[in-house]
Short mmCIF file of C-alpha atoms in Angstrom, two decimals:
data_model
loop_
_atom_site.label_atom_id
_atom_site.label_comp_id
_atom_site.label_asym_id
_atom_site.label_seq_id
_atom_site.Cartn_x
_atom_site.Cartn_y
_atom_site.Cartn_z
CA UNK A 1098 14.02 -0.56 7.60
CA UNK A 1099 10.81 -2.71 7.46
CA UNK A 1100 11.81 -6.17 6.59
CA UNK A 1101 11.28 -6.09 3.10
CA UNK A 1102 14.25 -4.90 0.89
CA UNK A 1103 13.64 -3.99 -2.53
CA UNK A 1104 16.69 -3.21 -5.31
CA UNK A 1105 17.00 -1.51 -7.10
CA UNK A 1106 15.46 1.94 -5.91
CA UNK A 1107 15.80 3.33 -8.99
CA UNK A 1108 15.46 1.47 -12.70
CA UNK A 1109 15.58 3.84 -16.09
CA UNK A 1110 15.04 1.39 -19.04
CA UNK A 1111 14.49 1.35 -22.78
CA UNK A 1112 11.39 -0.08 -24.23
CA UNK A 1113 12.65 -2.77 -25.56
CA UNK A 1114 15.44 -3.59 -22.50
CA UNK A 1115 14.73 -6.36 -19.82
CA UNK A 1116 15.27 -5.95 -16.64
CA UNK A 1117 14.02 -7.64 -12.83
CA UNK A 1118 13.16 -6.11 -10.00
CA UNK A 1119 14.04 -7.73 -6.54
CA UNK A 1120 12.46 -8.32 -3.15
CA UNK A 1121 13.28 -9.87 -0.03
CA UNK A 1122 11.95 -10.08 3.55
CA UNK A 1123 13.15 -11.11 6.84
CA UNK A 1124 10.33 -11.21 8.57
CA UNK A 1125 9.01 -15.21 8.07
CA UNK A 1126 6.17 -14.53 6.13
CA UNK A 1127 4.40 -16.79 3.95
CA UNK A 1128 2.39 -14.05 1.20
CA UNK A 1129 4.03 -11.53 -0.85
CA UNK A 1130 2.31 -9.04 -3.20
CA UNK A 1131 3.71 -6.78 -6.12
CA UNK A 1132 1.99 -3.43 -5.86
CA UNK A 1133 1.71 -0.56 -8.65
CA UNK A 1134 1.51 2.88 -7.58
CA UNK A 1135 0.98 5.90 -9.85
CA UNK A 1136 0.79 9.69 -9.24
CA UNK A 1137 -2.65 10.12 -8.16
CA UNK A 1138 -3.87 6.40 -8.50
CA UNK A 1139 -5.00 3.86 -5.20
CA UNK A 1140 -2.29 1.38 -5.08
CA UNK A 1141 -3.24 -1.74 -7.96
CA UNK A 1142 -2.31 -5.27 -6.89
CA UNK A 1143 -0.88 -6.83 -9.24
CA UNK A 1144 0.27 -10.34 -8.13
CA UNK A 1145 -0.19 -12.17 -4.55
CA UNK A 1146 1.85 -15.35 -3.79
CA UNK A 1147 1.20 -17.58 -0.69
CA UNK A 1148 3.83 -20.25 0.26
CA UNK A 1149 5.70 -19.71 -3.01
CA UNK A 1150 2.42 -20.66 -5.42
CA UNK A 1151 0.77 -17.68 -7.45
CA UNK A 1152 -2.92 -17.39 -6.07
CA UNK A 1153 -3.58 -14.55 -7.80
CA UNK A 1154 -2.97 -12.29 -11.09
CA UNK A 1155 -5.14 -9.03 -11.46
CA UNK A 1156 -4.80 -8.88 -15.01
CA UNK A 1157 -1.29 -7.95 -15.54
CA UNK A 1158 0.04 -7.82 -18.80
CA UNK A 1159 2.21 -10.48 -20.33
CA UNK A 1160 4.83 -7.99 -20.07
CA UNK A 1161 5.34 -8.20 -15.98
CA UNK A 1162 6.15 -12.11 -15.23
CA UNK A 1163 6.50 -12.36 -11.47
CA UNK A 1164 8.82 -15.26 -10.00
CA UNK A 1165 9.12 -16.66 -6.34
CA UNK A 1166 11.68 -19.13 -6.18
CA UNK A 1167 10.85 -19.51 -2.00
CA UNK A 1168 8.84 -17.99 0.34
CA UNK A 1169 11.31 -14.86 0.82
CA UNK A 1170 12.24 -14.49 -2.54
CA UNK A 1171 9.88 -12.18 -4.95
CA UNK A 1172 11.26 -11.37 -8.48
CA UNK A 1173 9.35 -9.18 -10.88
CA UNK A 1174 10.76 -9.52 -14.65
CA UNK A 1175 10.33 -6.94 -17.10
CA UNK A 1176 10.17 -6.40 -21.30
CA UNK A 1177 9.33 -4.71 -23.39
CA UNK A 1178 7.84 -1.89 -21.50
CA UNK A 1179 5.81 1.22 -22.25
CA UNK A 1180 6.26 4.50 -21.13
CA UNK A 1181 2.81 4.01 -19.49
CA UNK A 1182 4.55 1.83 -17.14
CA UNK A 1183 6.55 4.13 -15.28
CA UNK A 1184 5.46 4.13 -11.73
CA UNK A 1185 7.20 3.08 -8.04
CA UNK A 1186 6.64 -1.01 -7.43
CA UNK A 1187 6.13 -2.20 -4.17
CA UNK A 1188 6.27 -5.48 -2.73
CA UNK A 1189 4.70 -6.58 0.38
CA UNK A 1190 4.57 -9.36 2.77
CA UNK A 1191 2.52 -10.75 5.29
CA UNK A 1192 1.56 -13.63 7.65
CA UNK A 1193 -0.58 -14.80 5.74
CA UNK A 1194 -2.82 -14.03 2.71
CA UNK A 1195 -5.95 -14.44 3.95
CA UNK A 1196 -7.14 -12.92 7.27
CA UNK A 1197 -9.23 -9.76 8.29
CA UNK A 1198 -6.52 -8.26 10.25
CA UNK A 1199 -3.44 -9.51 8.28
CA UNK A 1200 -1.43 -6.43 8.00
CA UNK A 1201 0.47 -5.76 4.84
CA UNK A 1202 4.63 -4.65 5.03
CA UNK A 1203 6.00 -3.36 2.33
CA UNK A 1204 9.41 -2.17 0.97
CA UNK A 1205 10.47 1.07 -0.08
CA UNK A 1206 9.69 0.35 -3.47
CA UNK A 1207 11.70 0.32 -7.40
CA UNK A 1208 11.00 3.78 -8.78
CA UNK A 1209 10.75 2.74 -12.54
CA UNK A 1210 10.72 4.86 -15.36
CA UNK A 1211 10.56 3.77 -19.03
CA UNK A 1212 11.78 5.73 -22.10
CA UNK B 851 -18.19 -0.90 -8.17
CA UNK B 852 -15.23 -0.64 -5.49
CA UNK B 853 -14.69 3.04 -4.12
CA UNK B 854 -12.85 4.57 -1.74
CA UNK B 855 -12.60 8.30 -1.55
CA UNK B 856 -10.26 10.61 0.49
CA UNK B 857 -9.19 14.38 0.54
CA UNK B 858 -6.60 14.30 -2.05
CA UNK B 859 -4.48 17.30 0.36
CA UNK B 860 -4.90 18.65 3.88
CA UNK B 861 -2.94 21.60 5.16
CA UNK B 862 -2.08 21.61 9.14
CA UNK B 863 0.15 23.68 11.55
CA UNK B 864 2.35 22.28 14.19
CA UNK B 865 0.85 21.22 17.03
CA UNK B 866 -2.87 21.13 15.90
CA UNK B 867 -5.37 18.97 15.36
CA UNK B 868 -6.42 16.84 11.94
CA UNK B 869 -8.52 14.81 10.81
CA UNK B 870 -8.67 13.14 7.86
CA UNK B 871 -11.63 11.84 6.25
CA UNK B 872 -12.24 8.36 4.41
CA UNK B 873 -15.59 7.25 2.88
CA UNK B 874 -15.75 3.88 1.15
CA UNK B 875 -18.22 1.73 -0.83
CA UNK B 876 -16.87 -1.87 -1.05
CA UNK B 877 -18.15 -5.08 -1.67
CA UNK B 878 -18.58 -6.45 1.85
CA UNK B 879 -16.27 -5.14 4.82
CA UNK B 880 -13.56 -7.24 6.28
CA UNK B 881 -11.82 -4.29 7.90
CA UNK B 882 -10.06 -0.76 7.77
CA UNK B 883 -6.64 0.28 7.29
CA UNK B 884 -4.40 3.34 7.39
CA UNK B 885 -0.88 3.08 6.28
CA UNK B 886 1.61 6.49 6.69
CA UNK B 887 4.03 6.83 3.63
CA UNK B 888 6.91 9.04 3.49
CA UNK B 889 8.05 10.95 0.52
CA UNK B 890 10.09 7.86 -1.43
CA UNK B 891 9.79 5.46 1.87
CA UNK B 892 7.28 2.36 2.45
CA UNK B 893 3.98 2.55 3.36
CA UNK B 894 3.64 1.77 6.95
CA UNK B 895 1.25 0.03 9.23
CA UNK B 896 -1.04 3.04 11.19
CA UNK B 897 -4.02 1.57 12.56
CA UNK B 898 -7.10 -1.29 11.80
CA UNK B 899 -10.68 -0.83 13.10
CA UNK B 900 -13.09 -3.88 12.20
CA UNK B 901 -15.88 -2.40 14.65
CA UNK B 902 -17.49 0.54 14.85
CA UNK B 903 -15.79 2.82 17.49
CA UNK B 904 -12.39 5.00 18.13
CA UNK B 905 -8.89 2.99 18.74
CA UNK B 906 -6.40 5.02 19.95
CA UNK B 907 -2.68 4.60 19.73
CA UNK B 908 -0.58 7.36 21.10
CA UNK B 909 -1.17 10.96 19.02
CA UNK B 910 -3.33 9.03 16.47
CA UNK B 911 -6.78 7.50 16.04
CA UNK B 912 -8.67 6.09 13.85
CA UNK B 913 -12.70 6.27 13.65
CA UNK B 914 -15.29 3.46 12.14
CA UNK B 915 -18.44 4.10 11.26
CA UNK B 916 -19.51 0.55 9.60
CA UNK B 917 -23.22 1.86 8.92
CA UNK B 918 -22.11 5.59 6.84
CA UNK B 919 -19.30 3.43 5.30
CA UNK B 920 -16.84 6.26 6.90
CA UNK B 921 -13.60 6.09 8.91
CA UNK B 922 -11.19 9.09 9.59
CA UNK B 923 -7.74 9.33 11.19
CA UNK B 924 -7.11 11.82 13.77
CA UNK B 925 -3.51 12.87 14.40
CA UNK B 926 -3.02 15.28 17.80
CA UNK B 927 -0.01 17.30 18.62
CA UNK B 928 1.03 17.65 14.75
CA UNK B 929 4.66 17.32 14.03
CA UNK B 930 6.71 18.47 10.92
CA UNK B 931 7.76 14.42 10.81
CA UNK B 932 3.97 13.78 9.94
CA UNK B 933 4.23 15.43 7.03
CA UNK B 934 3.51 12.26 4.87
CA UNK B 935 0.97 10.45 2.57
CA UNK B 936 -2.33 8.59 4.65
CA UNK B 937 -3.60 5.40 2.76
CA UNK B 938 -6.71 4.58 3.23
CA UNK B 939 -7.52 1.16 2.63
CA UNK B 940 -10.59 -1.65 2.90
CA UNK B 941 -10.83 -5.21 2.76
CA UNK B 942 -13.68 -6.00 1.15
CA UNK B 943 -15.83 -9.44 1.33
CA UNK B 944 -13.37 -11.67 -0.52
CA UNK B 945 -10.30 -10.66 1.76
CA UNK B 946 -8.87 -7.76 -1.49
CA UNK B 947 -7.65 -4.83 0.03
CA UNK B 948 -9.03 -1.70 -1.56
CA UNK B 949 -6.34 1.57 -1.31
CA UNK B 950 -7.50 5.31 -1.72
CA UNK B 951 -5.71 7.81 -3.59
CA UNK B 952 -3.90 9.02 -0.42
CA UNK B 953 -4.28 12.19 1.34
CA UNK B 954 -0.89 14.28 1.12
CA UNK B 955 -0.63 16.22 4.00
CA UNK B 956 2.10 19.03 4.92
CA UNK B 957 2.06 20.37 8.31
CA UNK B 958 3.92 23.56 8.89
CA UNK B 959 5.62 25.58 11.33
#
């Protein structure tokens, strides 16, 4: 257990369903981050919030909206999805967003898989 | 462009020595990270080196070598729980932290 919960574990949707994947830490942090990892890819950012305000978007398509309703709240929505976008999401926290040594915790991640 | 590169698998035997290599080419350097991940667990917190120079903590280690744009991870004493995934990771110059690929490594009896 690191502080950051993410549900569900495990998401199997249609292309054309919609769905949301959830995040939540304990730990008082002020930044969270939605991660994308793929077999054999580095780990894309996709979306960083500090103190509830989106500071950044790394091109994501319009089909990922993120949502952070307070600062340990992190909601990514989902529709129509392609199969391309089967991966395991993580979200991560931290102190703070910006700082050399500001170390990154992250959840055990939403295995998604889209048919 | 941004690049960090890293053995993609290492192979190891219980109670030896590894070391795991990580070269990177960044825009600026704000610092190094490793991060351990367990088969369909978070990635967690290993080490950070900012200067050049060896930090150790307990059977692992992590190397900086600012000027060759190289780092590497030492774990001692293997043990089948280290079996696991090693992130490599850089922040460059505006604070974005840049992952590796990951080196899988399996450590056997």
């Amino acid at each position: 257990e690191t502080g950051v919960t993410q549900t569900p574990r495990h998401l199997v949707m249609g292309m054309t369903n919609k769905k949301s994947l959830k995040c939540e830490q304990h730990l008082g942090h002020n930044a969270m981050y939605w991660y994308k990892q793929s077999a054999k890819k580095p780990l894309e950012l996709m979306f960083v919030y500090s103190l509830e305000e989106r500071v950044e978007n790394n091109s994501v398509p319009s089909r990922f909206s993120p949502e952070c309703p307070n600062s340990s709240h992190l909601f990514l929505h989902l529709h129509t999805l392609q199969p391309e976008d089967s991966a395991l999401y993580l979200c991560a926290s931290s102190e703070r967003r910006i700082s050399g040594a500001n170390v990154l915790t992250f959840g055990a991640g939403s295995r998604l898989t889209v048919l | 462009g941004q690049n960090i590169d890293q053995p993609t698998e290492m192979t190891a035997t219980e109670g030896a020595i590894v070391q795991i290599n990580c070269t990177y080419q960044t825009s600026g350097f704000n610092g190094l990270f490793w991060y351990q991940q367990h088969a369909g667990e978070a990635p967690t917190f290993l080490s950070y080196n900012v200067l050049d120079g060896l930090e150790e903590k307990g059977r692992f280690s992590s190397f900086l070598s600012r000027s060759k744009g190289y780092s590497y991870l030492l774990l001692k004493e293997l043990q089948m729980k280290d079996s696991a995934s090693y992130l490599c990771a850089v922040r460059d110059i505006t604070d974005k932290l840049i992952f590796g690929t990951g080196t899988r490594l399996q450590v056997f009896p």
